[in-house]
MMTF fields as JSON, N, C-alpha, C and O atoms, coordinates in Angstrom:
{
  "mmtfVersion": "1.0.0",
  "mmtfProducer": "UNKNOWN",
  "numBonds": 671,
  "numAtoms": 672,
  "numGroups": 168,
  "numChains": 1,
  "numModels": 1,
  "chainsPerModel": [1],
  "groupsPerChain": [168],
  "chainIdList": ["A"],
  "bondAtomList": [4, 2, 8, 6, 12, 10, 16, 14, 20, 18, 24, 22, 28, 26, 32, 30, 36, 34, 40, 38, 44, 42, 48, 46, 52, 50, 56, 54, 60, 58, 64, 62, 68, 66, 72, 70, 76, 74, 80, 78, 84, 82, 88, 86, 92, 90, 96, 94, 100, 98, 104, 102, 108, 106, 112, 110, 116, 114, 120, 118, 124, 122, 128, 126, 132, 130, 136, 134, 140, 138, 144, 142, 148, 146, 152, 150, 156, 154, 160, 158, 164, 162, 168, 166, 172, 170, 176, 174, 180, 178, 184, 182, 188, 186, 192, 190, 196, 194, 200, 198, 204, 202, 208, 206, 212, 210, 216, 214, 220, 218, 224, 222, 228, 226, 232, 230, 236, 234, 240, 238, 244, 242, 248, 246, 252, 250, 256, 254, 260, 258, 264, 262, 268, 266, 272, 270, 276, 274, 280, 278, 284, 282, 288, 286, 292, 290, 296, 294, 300, 298, 304, 302, 308, 306, 312, 310, 316, 314, 320, 318, 324, 322, 328, 326, 332, 330, 336, 334, 340, 338, 344, 342, 348, 346, 352, 350, 356, 354, 360, 358, 364, 362, 368, 366, 372, 370, 376, 374, 380, 378, 384, 382, 388, 386, 392, 390, 396, 394, 400, 398, 404, 402, 408, 406, 412, 410, 416, 414, 420, 418, 424, 422, 428, 426, 432, 430, 436, 434, 440, 438, 444, 442, 448, 446, 452, 450, 456, 454, 460, 458, 464, 462, 468, 466, 472, 470, 476, 474, 480, 478, 484, 482, 488, 486, 492, 490, 496, 494, 500, 498, 504, 502, 508, 506, 512, 510, 516, 514, 520, 518, 524, 522, 528, 526, 532, 530, 536, 534, 540, 538, 544, 542, 548, 546, 552, 550, 556, 554, 560, 558, 564, 562, 568, 566, 572, 570, 576, 574, 580, 578, 584, 582, 588, 586, 592, 590, 596, 594, 600, 598, 604, 602, 608, 606, 612, 610, 616, 614, 620, 618, 624, 622, 628, 626, 632, 630, 636, 634, 640, 638, 644, 642, 648, 646, 652, 650, 656, 654, 660, 658, 664, 662, 668, 666],
  "bondOrderList": [1, 1, 1, 1, 1, 1, 1, 1, 1, 1, 1, 1, 1, 1, 1, 1, 1, 1, 1, 1, 1, 1, 1, 1, 1, 1, 1, 1, 1, 1, 1, 1, 1, 1, 1, 1, 1, 1, 1, 1, 1, 1, 1, 1, 1, 1, 1, 1, 1, 1, 1, 1, 1, 1, 1, 1, 1, 1, 1, 1, 1, 1, 1, 1, 1, 1, 1, 1, 1, 1, 1, 1, 1, 1, 1, 1, 1, 1, 1, 1, 1, 1, 1, 1, 1, 1, 1, 1, 1, 1, 1, 1, 1, 1, 1, 1, 1, 1, 1, 1, 1, 1, 1, 1, 1, 1, 1, 1, 1, 1, 1, 1, 1, 1, 1, 1, 1, 1, 1, 1, 1, 1, 1, 1, 1, 1, 1, 1, 1, 1, 1, 1, 1, 1, 1, 1, 1, 1, 1, 1, 1, 1, 1, 1, 1, 1, 1, 1, 1, 1, 1, 1, 1, 1, 1, 1, 1, 1, 1, 1, 1, 1, 1, 1, 1, 1, 1],
  "groupList": [{"groupName": "UNK", "atomNameList": ["N", "CA", "C", "O"], "elementList": ["N", "C", "C", "O"], "formalChargeList": [0, 0, 0, 0], "bondAtomList": [1, 0, 2, 1, 3, 2], "bondOrderList": [1, 1, 2], "singleLetterCode": "X", "chemCompType": "L-PEPTIDE LINKING"}],
  "groupTypeList": [0, 0, 0, 0, 0, 0, 0, 0, 0, 0, 0, 0, 0, 0, 0, 0, 0, 0, 0, 0, 0, 0, 0, 0, 0, 0, 0, 0, 0, 0, 0, 0, 0, 0, 0, 0, 0, 0, 0, 0, 0, 0, 0, 0, 0, 0, 0, 0, 0, 0, 0, 0, 0, 0, 0, 0, 0, 0, 0, 0, 0, 0, 0, 0, 0, 0, 0, 0, 0, 0, 0, 0, 0, 0, 0, 0, 0, 0, 0, 0, 0, 0, 0, 0, 0, 0, 0, 0, 0, 0, 0, 0, 0, 0, 0, 0, 0, 0, 0, 0, 0, 0, 0, 0, 0, 0, 0, 0, 0, 0, 0, 0, 0, 0, 0, 0, 0, 0, 0, 0, 0, 0, 0, 0, 0, 0, 0, 0, 0, 0, 0, 0, 0, 0, 0, 0, 0, 0, 0, 0, 0, 0, 0, 0, 0, 0, 0, 0, 0, 0, 0, 0, 0, 0, 0, 0, 0, 0, 0, 0, 0, 0, 0, 0, 0, 0, 0, 0],
  "groupIdList": [1, 2, 3, 4, 5, 6, 7, 8, 9, 10, 11, 12, 13, 14, 15, 16, 17, 18, 19, 20, 21, 22, 23, 24, 25, 26, 27, 28, 29, 30, 31, 32, 33, 34, 35, 36, 37, 38, 39, 40, 41, 42, 43, 44, 45, 46, 47, 48, 49, 50, 51, 52, 53, 54, 55, 56, 57, 58, 59, 60, 61, 62, 63, 64, 65, 66, 67, 68, 69, 70, 71, 72, 73, 74, 75, 76, 77, 78, 79, 80, 81, 82, 83, 84, 85, 86, 87, 88, 89, 90, 91, 92, 93, 94, 95, 96, 97, 98, 99, 100, 101, 102, 103, 104, 105, 106, 107, 108, 109, 110, 111, 112, 113, 114, 115, 116, 117, 118, 119, 120, 121, 122, 123, 124, 125, 126, 127, 128, 129, 130, 131, 132, 133, 134, 135, 136, 137, 138, 139, 140, 141, 142, 143, 144, 145, 146, 147, 148, 149, 150, 151, 152, 153, 154, 155, 156, 157, 158, 159, 160, 161, 162, 163, 164, 165, 166, 167, 168],
  "secStructList": [7, 6, 6, 6, 6, 7, 2, 2, 2, 2, 2, 2, 2, 2, 2, 2, 2, 7, 2, 2, 2, 2, 2, 2, 2, 2, 2, 2, 6, 6, 6, 6, 1, 7, 7, 7, 7, 1, 7, 6, 6, 7, 7, 7, 7, 5, 7, 7, 7, 2, 2, 2, 2, 2, 2, 2, 2, 1, 1, 7, 7, 7, 2, 2, 2, 2, 2, 2, 2, 2, 6, 6, 7, 6, 6, 7, 5, 7, 7, 2, 2, 2, 2, 2, 2, 2, 2, 2, 2, 2, 2, 6, 6, 6, 3, 3, 3, 7, 7, 7, 1, 7, 1, 3, 3, 3, 7, 6, 6, 1, 7, 3, 3, 3, 3, 7, 7, 7, 7, 3, 3, 3, 3, 7, 7, 7, 7, 2, 2, 2, 2, 2, 2, 2, 2, 2, 2, 2, 2, 2, 2, 2, 2, 1, 6, 6, 7, 6, 6, 4, 4, 4, 7, 5, 6, 6, 5, 7, 7, 7, 7, 7, 7, 7, 7, 7, 7, 7],
  "xCoordList": [0.822, 0.0, 0.864, 0.535, 1.954, 2.848, 3.568, 3.671, 4.064, 4.804, 4.004, 4.545, 2.724, 1.902, 0.922, 0.04, 1.086, 0.265, -1.229, -1.965, -1.653, -3.031, -3.934, -4.011, -4.611, -5.482, -6.544, -6.851, -7.103, -8.192, -7.745, -8.513, -6.526, -5.998, -6.003, -6.444, -5.512, -5.431, -6.793, -6.992, -7.742, -9.122, -9.622, -10.21, -9.381, -9.871, -9.181, -9.831, -7.877, -7.157, -7.706, -7.963, -7.885, -8.436, -9.802, -10.095, -10.646, -11.992, -11.929, -12.709, -11.004, -10.896, -10.344, -10.822, -9.352, -8.731, -9.376, -9.342, -9.964, -10.639, -9.715, -8.496, -10.323, -9.556, -8.761, -7.653, -9.286, -8.57, -7.308, -6.309, -7.337, -6.125, -5.124, -3.922, -5.612, -4.715, -4.019, -2.811, -4.785, -4.233, -3.202, -2.166, -3.49, -2.558, -1.181, -0.167, -1.149, 0.136, 0.759, 1.978, -0.044, 0.496, 1.213, 2.288, 0.619, 1.226, 2.49, 3.428, 2.531, 3.762, 4.924, 6.064, 4.628, 5.658, 5.96, 6.798, 5.296, 5.603, 4.679, 4.865, 3.682, 2.761, 1.847, 1.45, 1.518, 0.659, 1.371, 0.729, 2.701, 3.496, 4.686, 5.144, 5.184, 6.393, 7.576, 7.671, 8.465, 9.612, 10.722, 11.592, 10.695, 11.779, 12.903, 13.913, 12.732, 13.708, 13.748, 12.822, 14.802, 15.052, 14.224, 14.511, 13.223, 12.389, 11.507, 10.956, 11.383, 10.432, 9.048, 8.894, 8.064, 6.669, 6.4, 5.602, 7.058, 6.838, 5.367, 4.801, 4.766, 3.375, 3.326, 4.211, 2.293, 2.193, 1.277, 1.33, 0.445, -0.46, -1.651, -1.939, -2.339, -3.529, -3.512, -3.321, -3.709, -3.978, -5.381, -5.571, -6.368, -7.761, -8.164, -7.667, -9.076, -9.724, -11.215, -11.63, -11.998, -13.424, -13.613, -14.415, -12.862, -12.964, -12.532, -13.181, -11.43, -10.953, -12.047, -12.307, -12.694, -13.704, -14.896, -15.417, -15.33, -16.482, -16.183, -17.023, -14.963, -14.599, -14.307, -14.642, -13.689, -13.253, -14.35, -14.572, -15.036, -16.031, -17.474, -18.42, -17.626, -18.96, -19.857, -21.081, -19.241, -19.995, -19.382, -18.194, -20.178, -19.649, -18.773, -18.885, -17.917, -17.035, -17.865, -18.789, -17.53, -18.2, -17.246, -16.044, -17.778, -16.952, -16.069, -14.918, -16.582, -15.787, -14.567, -13.575, -14.646, -13.505, -12.337, -11.176, -12.647, -11.589, -10.839, -9.613, -11.565, -10.927, -9.955, -8.838, -10.376, -9.499, -8.314, -7.199, -8.561, -7.479, -6.438, -5.242, -6.878, -5.966, -4.978, -3.913, -5.318, -4.382, -3.754, -3.152, -3.896, -3.247, -3.984, -3.376, -5.285, -6.065, -7.113, -6.96, -8.158, -9.205, -8.645, -8.057, -8.818, -8.437, -6.964, -6.478, -6.244, -4.854, -3.966, -4.009, -3.171, -2.213, -0.859, -0.745, 0.151, 1.503, 2.475, 2.175, 3.632, 4.661, 5.687, 5.819, 6.412, 7.489, 8.504, 9.025, 8.782, 9.732, 9.187, 9.948, 7.889, 7.297, 7.41, 7.682, 7.206, 7.353, 8.793, 9.033, 9.747, 11.154, 11.396, 12.12, 10.792, 10.941, 10.347, 10.928, 9.186, 8.553, 9.461, 9.71, 9.955, 10.772, 12.098, 12.628, 12.63, 13.848, 13.599, 14.439, 12.448, 12.103, 11.985, 12.405, 11.417, 11.323, 12.719, 13.028, 13.562, 14.929, 15.723, 16.608, 15.408, 16.14, 15.402, 15.638, 14.51, 13.786, 13.065, 13.051, 12.468, 11.632, 12.267, 11.597, 13.54, 14.183, 13.871, 14.096, 13.351, 13.066, 14.172, 14.414, 14.832, 15.92, 15.453, 14.635, 15.984, 15.747, 16.39, 17.578, 15.621, 16.225, 17.353, 17.265, 18.412, 19.52, 20.022, 19.887, 20.601, 21.11, 22.566, 22.98, 23.338, 24.782, 25.249, 24.897, 26.055, 26.654, 27.979, 28.268, 28.786, 30.047, 30.535, 30.133, 31.425, 32.076, 33.548, 34.169, 34.098, 35.503, 36.293, 35.743, 37.602, 38.463, 38.781, 38.316, 39.575, 39.853, 40.762, 41.048, 41.216, 42.015, 41.191, 41.717, 39.916, 39.043, 39.039, 38.432, 39.712, 39.734, 38.466, 38.093, 37.813, 36.579, 36.88, 37.698, 36.203, 36.307, 35.236, 35.477, 34.05, 32.95, 32.075, 31.737, 31.717, 30.836, 29.546, 29.573, 28.415, 27.107, 26.528, 26.243, 26.36, 25.824, 24.304, 23.649, 23.738, 22.271, 21.687, 22.275, 20.524, 19.874, 18.58, 17.638, 18.547, 17.342, 16.371, 16.7, 15.143, 14.179, 13.064, 12.358, 12.898, 11.92, 12.111, 12.871, 11.399, 11.446, 10.024, 9.272, 9.671, 8.317, 8.212, 9.025, 7.226, 7.095, 6.43, 5.305, 7.159, 6.72, 7.827, 9.003, 7.476, 8.472, 9.454, 9.13, 10.665, 11.663, 11.164, 11.471, 10.4, 9.843, 8.931, 8.992, 8.095, 7.206, 7.998, 7.675, 9.032, 9.862, 10.536, 10.679, 10.952, 11.559, 10.596, 10.984, 9.342, 8.323, 8.108, 8.036, 8.009, 7.793, 8.984, 8.798, 10.205, 11.391, 11.48, 11.843, 11.153, 11.169, 10.114, 10.372, 8.944, 7.898, 8.35, 8.112, 8.989, 9.473, 10.594, 10.702, 11.421, 12.461, 11.817, 12.264, 10.772, 10.098, 9.383, 9.187, 8.996, 8.377, 9.285, 8.812, 10.588, 11.548, 12.174, 12.346, 12.512, 13.303, 12.487, 13.021, 11.228, 10.386, 9.933, 9.722, 9.782, 9.255, 7.816, 7.347, 7.104, 5.711, 5.573, 4.462, 6.679, 6.633, 6.254, 6.654, 5.483, 5.025, 6.154, 6.004, 7.27, 8.408, 9.56, 10.689, 9.288, 10.359, 11.139, 12.297, 10.524, 11.242, 12.383, 13.249, 12.402, 13.469, 14.676, 15.69, 14.578, 15.663, 16.95, 16.923, 18.065, 19.385, 20.239, 20.4, 20.777, 21.584, 22.74, 23.48, 22.876, 23.953, 23.677, 24.523, 22.507, 22.162, 20.853, 19.856, 20.862, 19.666, 18.869, 19.311, 17.709, 16.862, 15.556, 15.122, 14.942, 13.593, 12.812, 13.397, 11.498, 10.709, 9.245, 8.844, 8.436, 6.983, 6.409, 6.728, 5.553, 4.874, 3.589, 3.098, 3.064, 1.818, 1.421, 2.165, 0.261, -0.228, -0.661, -1.055, -0.584, -1.017, -2.469, -2.877, -3.239, -4.642, -4.7, -4.071, -5.438, -5.591, -6.876, -7.215],
  "yCoordList": [-1.199, 0.0, 1.26, 2.229, 1.261, 2.421, 2.506, 3.582, 1.378, 1.333, 1.946, 2.702, 1.619, 2.069, 3.185, 3.55, 3.714, 4.826, 4.533, 5.296, 3.418, 2.939, 3.551, 3.052, 4.635, 5.322, 4.399, 4.493, 3.522, 2.657, 1.791, 1.581, 1.291, 0.51, 1.359, 0.906, 2.579, 3.445, 3.936, 4.19, 4.074, 4.369, 3.263, 3.528, 2.01, 0.874, 0.785, 0.516, 1.008, 1.001, 2.111, 1.885, 3.297, 4.409, 4.089, 4.379, 3.488, 3.124, 2.115, 2.205, 1.155, 0.127, 0.662, 0.274, 1.542, 2.0, 3.262, 3.492, 4.082, 5.292, 6.487, 6.352, 7.657, 8.891, 9.125, 9.656, 8.749, 9.024, 8.172, 8.632, 6.931, 6.103, 6.641, 6.655, 7.083, 7.701, 8.908, 9.089, 9.723, 10.917, 10.544, 11.197, 9.5, 9.049, 8.767, 9.25, 7.984, 7.633, 8.819, 8.985, 9.639, 10.827, 11.711, 12.244, 11.857, 12.69, 12.053, 12.764, 10.713, 10.05, 10.392, 10.528, 10.528, 10.846, 12.34, 12.76, 13.145, 14.566, 15.476, 16.693, 14.906, 15.77, 16.493, 15.929, 17.738, 18.525, 19.136, 19.656, 19.072, 19.629, 20.391, 20.09, 21.37, 22.042, 21.065, 20.19, 21.22, 20.316, 20.671, 19.848, 21.905, 22.361, 23.013, 23.418, 23.117, 23.77, 25.256, 25.78, 25.931, 27.316, 28.364, 29.554, 27.968, 28.929, 29.715, 29.159, 31.004, 31.809, 31.536, 31.342, 31.52, 31.365, 30.077, 30.064, 29.011, 27.731, 27.328, 27.383, 26.931, 26.483, 25.02, 24.236, 24.658, 23.277, 22.426, 21.198, 23.054, 22.291, 21.76, 22.2, 20.797, 20.197, 18.702, 18.249, 17.941, 16.512, 16.343, 16.373, 16.163, 16.173, 14.918, 13.819, 15.123, 14.046, 14.397, 15.487, 13.459, 13.737, 14.945, 15.836, 14.953, 16.035, 17.371, 18.394, 17.359, 18.59, 19.191, 20.391, 18.367, 18.898, 19.449, 20.512, 18.732, 19.18, 20.521, 21.421, 20.647, 21.881, 23.029, 24.179, 22.724, 23.762, 24.187, 25.38, 23.217, 23.517, 23.347, 23.642, 22.864, 22.687, 21.72, 21.853, 20.768, 19.746, 18.375, 18.279, 17.321, 15.981, 15.48, 15.93, 14.555, 13.909, 13.024, 12.345, 13.035, 12.198, 11.092, 11.321, 9.908, 8.763, 9.005, 8.569, 9.692, 9.967, 10.825, 10.764, 11.63, 12.471, 11.616, 11.993, 10.474, 9.565, 9.023, 8.913, 8.685, 8.14, 9.155, 8.801, 10.412, 11.454, 11.725, 11.965, 11.685, 11.886, 10.785, 11.043, 9.562, 8.429, 8.591, 7.975, 9.415, 9.66, 11.049, 11.533, 11.683, 12.968, 14.159, 15.199, 14.029, 15.155, 15.542, 15.222, 16.213, 16.712, 17.81, 18.772, 17.679, 18.743, 18.715, 19.661, 17.651, 17.522, 18.565, 18.751, 19.233, 20.232, 19.936, 19.863, 19.767, 19.527, 20.418, 20.899, 20.632, 21.443, 20.536, 19.368, 21.064, 20.267, 19.787, 18.677, 20.614, 20.217, 19.049, 18.163, 19.041, 17.905, 16.626, 15.556, 16.729, 15.557, 15.069, 13.861, 15.979, 15.603, 14.824, 13.828, 15.276, 14.586, 13.172, 12.223, 13.033, 11.724, 10.774, 9.655, 11.208, 10.317, 10.005, 8.903, 10.968, 10.736, 9.7, 8.834, 9.793, 8.818, 7.415, 6.443, 7.309, 5.991, 5.474, 4.32, 6.304, 5.899, 5.503, 4.651, 6.121, 5.868, 4.924, 4.939, 4.104, 3.097, 3.67, 3.067, 4.838, 5.407, 6.476, 7.071, 6.737, 7.812, 9.137, 9.302, 10.08, 11.413, 12.35, 12.516, 12.954, 13.888, 15.32, 15.597, 16.21, 17.633, 18.039, 17.791, 18.66, 19.075, 20.081, 20.937, 19.965, 20.913, 21.25, 20.456, 22.434, 22.899, 22.549, 22.317, 22.509, 22.366, 21.089, 20.815, 20.307, 19.107, 19.46, 19.012, 20.284, 20.718, 21.976, 22.299, 22.681, 23.87, 23.52, 23.005, 23.812, 23.499, 24.775, 25.786, 24.707, 25.824, 25.684, 24.749, 26.614, 26.592, 25.438, 25.293, 24.619, 23.43, 22.148, 21.047, 22.294, 21.13, 20.509, 19.458, 21.145, 20.629, 21.09, 22.262, 20.141, 20.473, 21.398, 21.087, 22.533, 23.483, 23.17, 23.215, 22.853, 22.524, 21.484, 21.613, 20.456, 19.404, 19.446, 19.489, 19.434, 19.475, 18.064, 17.5, 17.509, 16.158, 16.18, 17.06, 15.216, 15.141, 14.877, 14.161, 15.467, 15.3, 14.512, 14.991, 13.3, 12.471, 12.99, 13.059, 13.361, 13.948, 12.982, 13.22, 11.902, 10.889, 9.637, 9.615, 8.596, 7.325, 6.796, 6.724, 6.432, 5.966, 4.479, 3.684, 4.092, 2.686, 1.817, 1.344, 1.628, 0.767, -0.242, 0.093, -1.465, -2.531, -2.295, -1.648, -2.834, -2.766, -3.471, -3.05, -4.536, -5.252, -4.325, -4.307, -3.564, -2.626, -1.559, -1.23, -1.016, -0.03, -0.654, 0.001, -1.909, -2.603, -2.727, -2.525, -3.06, -3.178, -1.818, -1.729, -0.773, 0.569, 0.998, 1.527, 0.778, 1.173, 0.419, 1.003, -0.868, -1.641, -1.104, -1.006, -0.758, -0.201, 1.133, 1.39, 1.971, 3.26, 3.066, 3.833, 2.046, 1.723, 1.309, 1.715, 0.503, 0.006, 1.119, 0.992, 2.196, 3.332, 3.796, 4.125, 3.819, 4.292, 3.133, 3.231, 2.052, 0.991, -0.028, -0.668, -0.194, -1.181, -0.656, 0.546, -1.551, -1.117, -0.614, 0.082, -0.96, -0.54, 0.632, 1.108, 1.098, 2.179, 3.506, 3.816, 4.284, 5.577, 6.606, 7.636, 6.339, 7.257, 6.728, 7.199, 5.757, 5.107, 6.08, 5.819, 7.195, 8.166, 8.843, 9.46, 8.743, 9.336, 8.41, 8.791, 7.199, 6.217, 6.782, 7.419, 6.535, 6.919, 5.661, 5.001, 5.337, 4.131, 4.151, 5.13, 3.063, 2.938, 3.569, 3.506, 4.175, 4.822, 4.209, 4.192, 3.713, 3.134, 4.248, 4.824, 4.536, 5.607, 5.052, 3.973, 5.785, 5.486, 6.785, 7.867, 6.681, 7.897, 7.606, 6.458, 8.636, 8.489, 9.57, 10.749, 9.159, 10.144, 10.575, 9.902, 11.681, 12.171, 13.444, 13.976, 13.924, 15.175, 16.069, 15.594, 17.35, 18.31, 18.665, 18.837, 18.772, 19.182, 20.699, 21.263, 21.336, 22.787, 23.091, 24.258],
  "zCoordList": [0.0, 0.0, 0.0, -0.684, 0.751, 0.747, -0.592, -1.18, -1.067, -2.333, -3.482, -4.289, -3.551, -4.668, -4.271, -5.049, -3.07, -2.584, -2.745, -3.371, -2.17, -2.319, -1.246, -0.123, -1.611, -0.657, -0.071, 1.117, -0.874, -0.41, 0.764, 1.703, 0.724, 1.843, 3.123, 4.179, 3.008, 4.188, 4.645, 5.833, 3.709, 4.121, 5.039, 6.088, 4.629, 5.408, 6.768, 7.779, 6.795, 8.08, 8.978, 10.161, 8.421, 9.196, 9.748, 10.908, 8.916, 9.352, 10.497, 11.445, 10.415, 11.449, 12.77, 13.836, 12.716, 13.965, 14.522, 15.731, 13.656, 14.121, 14.206, 14.313, 14.157, 14.11, 15.388, 15.323, 16.535, 17.781, 17.901, 18.453, 17.39, 17.367, 16.355, 16.618, 15.196, 14.216, 14.847, 14.691, 15.554, 16.193, 17.262, 17.387, 18.024, 19.067, 18.466, 18.971, 17.387, 16.778, 16.06, 16.094, 15.416, 14.756, 15.78, 15.505, 16.942, 17.985, 18.55, 18.909, 18.636, 19.078, 18.152, 18.597, 16.862, 15.87, 15.798, 14.999, 16.615, 16.689, 15.904, 15.906, 15.228, 14.489, 15.472, 16.492, 15.16, 16.031, 17.226, 18.139, 17.22, 18.321, 17.748, 16.646, 18.487, 18.005, 17.996, 18.857, 17.024, 16.91, 17.879, 18.163, 18.392, 19.256, 18.47, 19.046, 17.155, 16.302, 16.63, 17.249, 16.223, 16.636, 15.903, 16.026, 15.156, 14.437, 15.402, 16.352, 15.146, 15.906, 15.34, 14.134, 16.187, 15.768, 14.994, 14.057, 15.383, 14.706, 14.845, 15.937, 13.75, 13.765, 14.196, 13.852, 14.947, 15.426, 14.558, 14.628, 13.747, 12.898, 13.677, 14.79, 13.061, 13.667, 13.427, 12.298, 14.48, 14.382, 14.949, 16.165, 14.064, 14.521, 15.294, 15.049, 16.228, 16.982, 17.047, 16.653, 17.547, 17.733, 18.654, 18.376, 19.749, 20.73, 20.118, 20.335, 19.348, 18.708, 17.831, 17.908, 16.995, 16.077, 16.852, 16.516, 17.885, 18.681, 19.352, 19.36, 19.922, 20.614, 19.648, 19.932, 18.516, 17.581, 16.623, 16.418, 16.037, 15.002, 15.475, 14.744, 16.717, 17.319, 16.527, 16.528, 15.867, 15.125, 15.399, 15.706, 15.29, 15.546, 14.4, 13.26, 14.733, 13.761, 12.844, 13.293, 11.543, 10.555, 10.104, 9.969, 9.875, 9.5, 8.291, 8.275, 7.277, 6.085, 6.36, 5.633, 7.423, 7.789, 8.283, 8.122, 8.878, 9.316, 8.106, 8.133, 7.052, 5.848, 5.26, 4.881, 5.183, 4.643, 5.568, 5.105, 6.866, 7.825, 7.687, 7.826, 7.415, 7.287, 6.138, 6.15, 5.141, 4.041, 4.139, 3.18, 5.293, 5.523, 4.966, 4.71, 4.774, 4.271, 5.306, 6.485, 4.894, 5.776, 6.673, 6.177, 7.977, 8.905, 9.297, 9.917, 8.949, 9.41, 8.742, 7.526, 9.552, 9.07, 9.711, 10.934, 8.883, 9.389, 8.635, 7.542, 9.222, 8.578, 7.906, 8.273, 6.926, 6.327, 7.363, 7.255, 8.359, 9.399, 10.23, 10.617, 10.503, 11.217, 10.38, 10.924, 9.065, 8.203, 8.232, 8.224, 8.267, 8.396, 9.693, 9.697, 10.782, 12.066, 11.981, 12.507, 11.318, 11.167, 10.398, 10.846, 9.251, 8.423, 9.104, 8.962, 9.841, 10.614, 11.711, 11.953, 12.369, 13.419, 12.838, 13.465, 11.648, 11.008, 10.7, 10.997, 10.112, 9.773, 11.009, 10.935, 12.149, 13.398, 14.343, 15.551, 13.792, 14.58, 15.791, 16.864, 15.606, 16.66, 17.507, 18.351, 17.307, 18.071, 17.392, 16.193, 18.173, 17.655, 18.129, 19.324, 17.145, 17.428, 17.204, 16.326, 18.007, 17.828, 16.498, 16.293, 15.587, 14.318, 14.55, 15.43, 13.75, 13.856, 12.46, 11.53, 12.326, 11.042, 10.812, 9.676, 11.875, 11.743, 12.425, 13.573, 11.696, 12.275, 12.949, 14.059, 12.243, 12.836, 12.144, 11.027, 12.852, 12.317, 12.18, 13.109, 10.996, 10.732, 10.469, 10.03, 10.747, 10.355, 8.874, 8.222, 8.34, 6.911, 6.477, 5.288, 7.425, 7.113, 7.256, 7.092, 7.558, 7.695, 9.074, 9.277, 10.033, 11.405, 12.124, 12.071, 12.797, 13.515, 14.694, 15.559, 14.703, 15.809, 16.847, 18.054, 16.345, 17.234, 16.546, 15.369, 17.299, 16.792, 17.601, 18.831, 16.897, 17.541, 17.539, 16.482, 18.715, 18.839, 18.715, 19.273, 17.986, 17.917, 19.302, 20.113, 19.557, 20.86, 20.665, 20.034, 21.214, 21.161, 22.213, 23.397, 21.757, 22.68, 23.069, 24.049, 22.32, 22.705, 21.869, 20.901, 22.275, 21.554, 21.406, 22.378, 20.196, 19.905, 20.241, 19.768, 21.049, 21.459, 20.376, 20.537, 19.28, 18.181, 17.957, 18.096, 17.614, 17.491, 16.349, 15.353, 16.514, 15.453, 14.201, 13.085, 14.38, 13.232, 12.425, 11.196, 13.11, 12.421, 11.676, 10.534, 12.314, 11.622, 10.409, 9.376, 10.521, 9.38, 8.209, 7.059, 8.498, 7.448, 6.775, 5.549, 7.582, 7.029, 6.18, 5.084, 6.667, 5.904, 4.576, 3.554, 4.587, 3.339, 2.369, 1.169, 2.873, 2.014, 1.416, 0.236, 2.205, 1.708, 0.68, -0.277, 0.881, -0.1, -1.418, -2.491, -1.331, -2.527, -3.304, -4.513, -2.635, -3.331, -4.468, -5.556, -4.206, -5.208, -5.989, -7.204, -5.313, -5.939, -6.721, -7.627, -6.402, -7.081, -8.441, -8.601, -9.424, -10.717, -10.621, -11.522, -9.534, -9.351, -8.382, -8.145, -7.823, -6.846, -7.47, -8.593, -6.736, -7.257, -7.337, -7.994, -6.682, -6.735, -7.571, -7.439, -8.428, -9.204, -10.093, -10.419, -10.49, -11.329, -10.567, -11.188, -9.242, -8.431, -8.306, -7.72, -8.851, -8.754, -9.369, -10.422, -8.693, -9.188, -9.197, -8.17, -10.348, -10.48, -9.477, -9.38, -8.742, -7.774, -6.42, -5.528, -6.251, -4.971, -4.473, -5.195, -3.255, -2.661, -1.98, -0.986, -2.521, -1.999, -1.477, -1.878, -0.593, -0.112, -0.149, -0.206, -0.118, -0.14, -0.046, 0.145, -0.177, -0.167, -1.041, -0.887, -1.97, -2.801, -2.113, -1.207, -2.544, -1.99, -2.688, -3.512, -2.358, -2.916, -1.767, -0.702, -1.998, -0.981, -1.247, -2.396, -0.186, -0.303, -0.147, 0.749, -0.999, -0.914, -0.166, 0.028]
}
C-alpha cells in the first residue's frame, strides 16, 4: 500500500482503527506539536480528533472524515519540518531527534572546531519489526518497478521515499 500509494488501503485502516487512534500515533511521531527547532513562531499544525472537532467547530465527527485523515487530508495540518521529524524517526527506529542545522564547524584546514551532537528527545514505542516493514515499504516506493516514486531512482544509490499530494 505504501509502495503504490493505495489510498483505499489506508481508508480501510483508518476506518478500522478510528480517528482518535490515528491521532494518538500521529502525535507520538511529533505531528501537532512544536519540533523544538530554533524557528520563531513555529506552527504546530492540527492533528484532529473527535474532541478537537467538537470543541473547535462545534460539530460531531463524521466517518468519512476519518478516511481522509488516514491519508493525511481533511483537517490535518503539518509542517514540512514535522514531516522531516517523522521520516527521521522511522529511519532511526523510533528515536526522535531535535532538528539541527549544523553538524560541525571546521576551520579553513578542515579541522573540527565545534561538533554538535544530535539530541534524542523521545522514543516511539513501536516494534523494530514494524519499523523494518515501514522502511522496506518506503524503499520500494523508489526501488520497485511498481513504486510511485520510481522516477526518483538513481543508479547505484539506494533511496527510499513516499509520494503524496497536498490538499488545498
